[in-house]
């Protein structure tokens, strides 16, 4: 299983902070180790130079046959003294200057070979073992050649220093997690507040804690909710007044049509007035949309659908029921009933036969409304939810309605916290699935 970048904001900040702390601690320990190694190399080099200078001053006073014994006794397994006619270090300024160089040590024996710049720097600061070569001129024209193995510090990273780095990184990370939790908690509360906003209820209590940016965002969210509620109410009020005002002239025209002697003309005018009346009522119903919801009450959505199916079951357009669970969940029955009715009637209109079944899927109640119609092209499955959008080309209310049924159904169900999905069935026909949030008890059917 692959581990990717966390999606949680607090985890992202905590992980980034921990990575930065680890990097800085590694850098600090590297710099400390380099400084400590350099100091150790300088101490060894200074000690060897002092020992060589003392020998150079002492050699003229020692008889020549005994000089080799003295040099051998002064040396060790790490330092070798030799008296020669030529220096082992190449000339830098003049032939009479003391000469010193630091080279690589590749084995237990002295090796004069050298390599690249990086390894040379590592030897210079004591990160790797090295060989110090030193040539000191004597008063009688000879050279005291010294070769010494320089060791790096035995305790390269002291345990206390390493423990201190780990504890400091852990302490900073804990503090950062605490601070990030204080920042992200108001964001989670704000998300919960936004999710709880409902056009039919007062907004939740505004968040007054957390960073100023979160408080400003919470204030803007509540202000937006108030504007939306006012806009919906104003829209409903205007269209309700418009619908009421249109009913009077339509009724008056219908009465006037009764006095027309010609039967064919009277019937045609009556049909036109009926269509105008239905369009007015349908448009008004769409305008009401979310505002007629009412309060939620404990209800069984599957029982509601079963009752509605019995009402709509006819010989011409039969409605059959499959298995249904028995549940209880808070529900606004009237608008949900209206939404499901629109979907069932839509299936009867285009599919003739309708079959309804239900199931519980986690925290959602799913109601499947299947018909035997031609289905809907894939590219139009979302377009049919647009207001006044009709796939049926004729504008007859007998064959295609006014293109608001699916729009009203989806608006109502989304206001309930649910949704509606359309899917073409593999065996032909269309499946409309009503999804309602479920909370409460369930029993076997």
PDB file of N, CA and C in Angstrom, residues 58-73 83 140 142:
ATOM      1  N   UNK A  58      67.243  19.490  19.041  1.00  0.00           N
ATOM      2  CA  UNK A  58      68.016  18.540  19.830  1.00  0.00           C
ATOM      3  C   UNK A  58      69.044  17.769  19.003  1.00  0.00           C
ATOM      4  N   UNK A  59      68.803  17.557  17.735  1.00  0.00           N
ATOM      5  CA  UNK A  59      69.668  16.718  16.904  1.00  0.00           C
ATOM      6  C   UNK A  59      71.127  17.194  16.851  1.00  0.00           C
ATOM      7  N   UNK A  60      71.450  18.497  16.738  1.00  0.00           N
ATOM      8  CA  UNK A  60      72.866  18.908  16.702  1.00  0.00           C
ATOM      9  C   UNK A  60      73.645  18.510  17.936  1.00  0.00           C
ATOM     10  N   UNK A  61      72.975  18.310  19.037  1.00  0.00           N
ATOM     11  CA  UNK A  61      73.667  17.953  20.276  1.00  0.00           C
ATOM     12  C   UNK A  61      73.848  16.453  20.445  1.00  0.00           C
ATOM     13  N   UNK A  62      73.310  15.678  19.543  1.00  0.00           N
ATOM     14  CA  UNK A  62      73.386  14.220  19.651  1.00  0.00           C
ATOM     15  C   UNK A  62      74.416  13.705  18.659  1.00  0.00           C
ATOM     16  N   UNK A  63      75.282  12.799  19.108  1.00  0.00           N
ATOM     17  CA  UNK A  63      76.250  12.211  18.167  1.00  0.00           C
ATOM     18  C   UNK A  63      75.514  11.546  17.003  1.00  0.00           C
ATOM     19  N   UNK A  64      76.142  11.619  15.838  1.00  0.00           N
ATOM     20  CA  UNK A  64      75.474  11.125  14.630  1.00  0.00           C
ATOM     21  C   UNK A  64      75.122   9.648  14.701  1.00  0.00           C
ATOM     22  N   UNK A  65      75.963   8.741  15.279  1.00  0.00           N
ATOM     23  CA  UNK A  65      75.550   7.328  15.334  1.00  0.00           C
ATOM     24  C   UNK A  65      74.286   7.096  16.169  1.00  0.00           C
ATOM     25  N   UNK A  66      74.050   7.982  17.147  1.00  0.00           N
ATOM     26  CA  UNK A  66      72.901   7.770  18.044  1.00  0.00           C
ATOM     27  C   UNK A  66      71.627   8.465  17.556  1.00  0.00           C
ATOM     28  N   UNK A  67      71.742   9.249  16.518  1.00  0.00           N
ATOM     29  CA  UNK A  67      70.552  10.017  16.079  1.00  0.00           C
ATOM     30  C   UNK A  67      69.402   9.112  15.646  1.00  0.00           C
ATOM     31  N   UNK A  68      69.699   8.039  14.921  1.00  0.00           N
ATOM     32  CA  UNK A  68      68.633   7.158  14.441  1.00  0.00           C
ATOM     33  C   UNK A  68      67.908   6.495  15.604  1.00  0.00           C
ATOM     34  N   UNK A  69      68.664   6.145  16.658  1.00  0.00           N
ATOM     35  CA  UNK A  69      68.033   5.545  17.826  1.00  0.00           C
ATOM     36  C   UNK A  69      67.111   6.544  18.513  1.00  0.00           C
ATOM     37  N   UNK A  70      67.548   7.793  18.588  1.00  0.00           N
ATOM     38  CA  UNK A  70      66.713   8.825  19.214  1.00  0.00           C
ATOM     39  C   UNK A  70      65.433   9.040  18.407  1.00  0.00           C
ATOM     40  N   UNK A  71      65.594   9.110  17.076  1.00  0.00           N
ATOM     41  CA  UNK A  71      64.398   9.322  16.235  1.00  0.00           C
ATOM     42  C   UNK A  71      63.436   8.142  16.326  1.00  0.00           C
ATOM     43  N   UNK A  72      64.000   6.914  16.404  1.00  0.00           N
ATOM     44  CA  UNK A  72      63.143   5.733  16.519  1.00  0.00           C
ATOM     45  C   UNK A  72      62.407   5.718  17.855  1.00  0.00           C
ATOM     46  N   UNK A  73      63.125   6.134  18.938  1.00  0.00           N
ATOM     47  CA  UNK A  73      62.496   6.169  20.259  1.00  0.00           C
ATOM     48  C   UNK A  73      61.443   7.269  20.334  1.00  0.00           C
ATOM     49  N   UNK A  83      65.561  11.035   9.171  1.00  0.00           N
ATOM     50  CA  UNK A  83      66.525  12.076   8.843  1.00  0.00           C
ATOM     51  C   UNK A  83      67.082  11.773   7.464  1.00  0.00           C
ATOM     52  N   UNK A 140      72.467  21.442  10.011  1.00  0.00           N
ATOM     53  CA  UNK A 140      73.584  20.897   9.239  1.00  0.00           C
ATOM     54  C   UNK A 140      73.193  20.573   7.802  1.00  0.00           C
ATOM     55  N   UNK A 142      70.493  18.951   6.583  1.00  0.00           N
ATOM     56  CA  UNK A 142      69.643  17.799   6.351  1.00  0.00           C
ATOM     57  C   UNK A 142      68.162  18.154   6.606  1.00  0.00           C
TER      58      UNK A 142
END
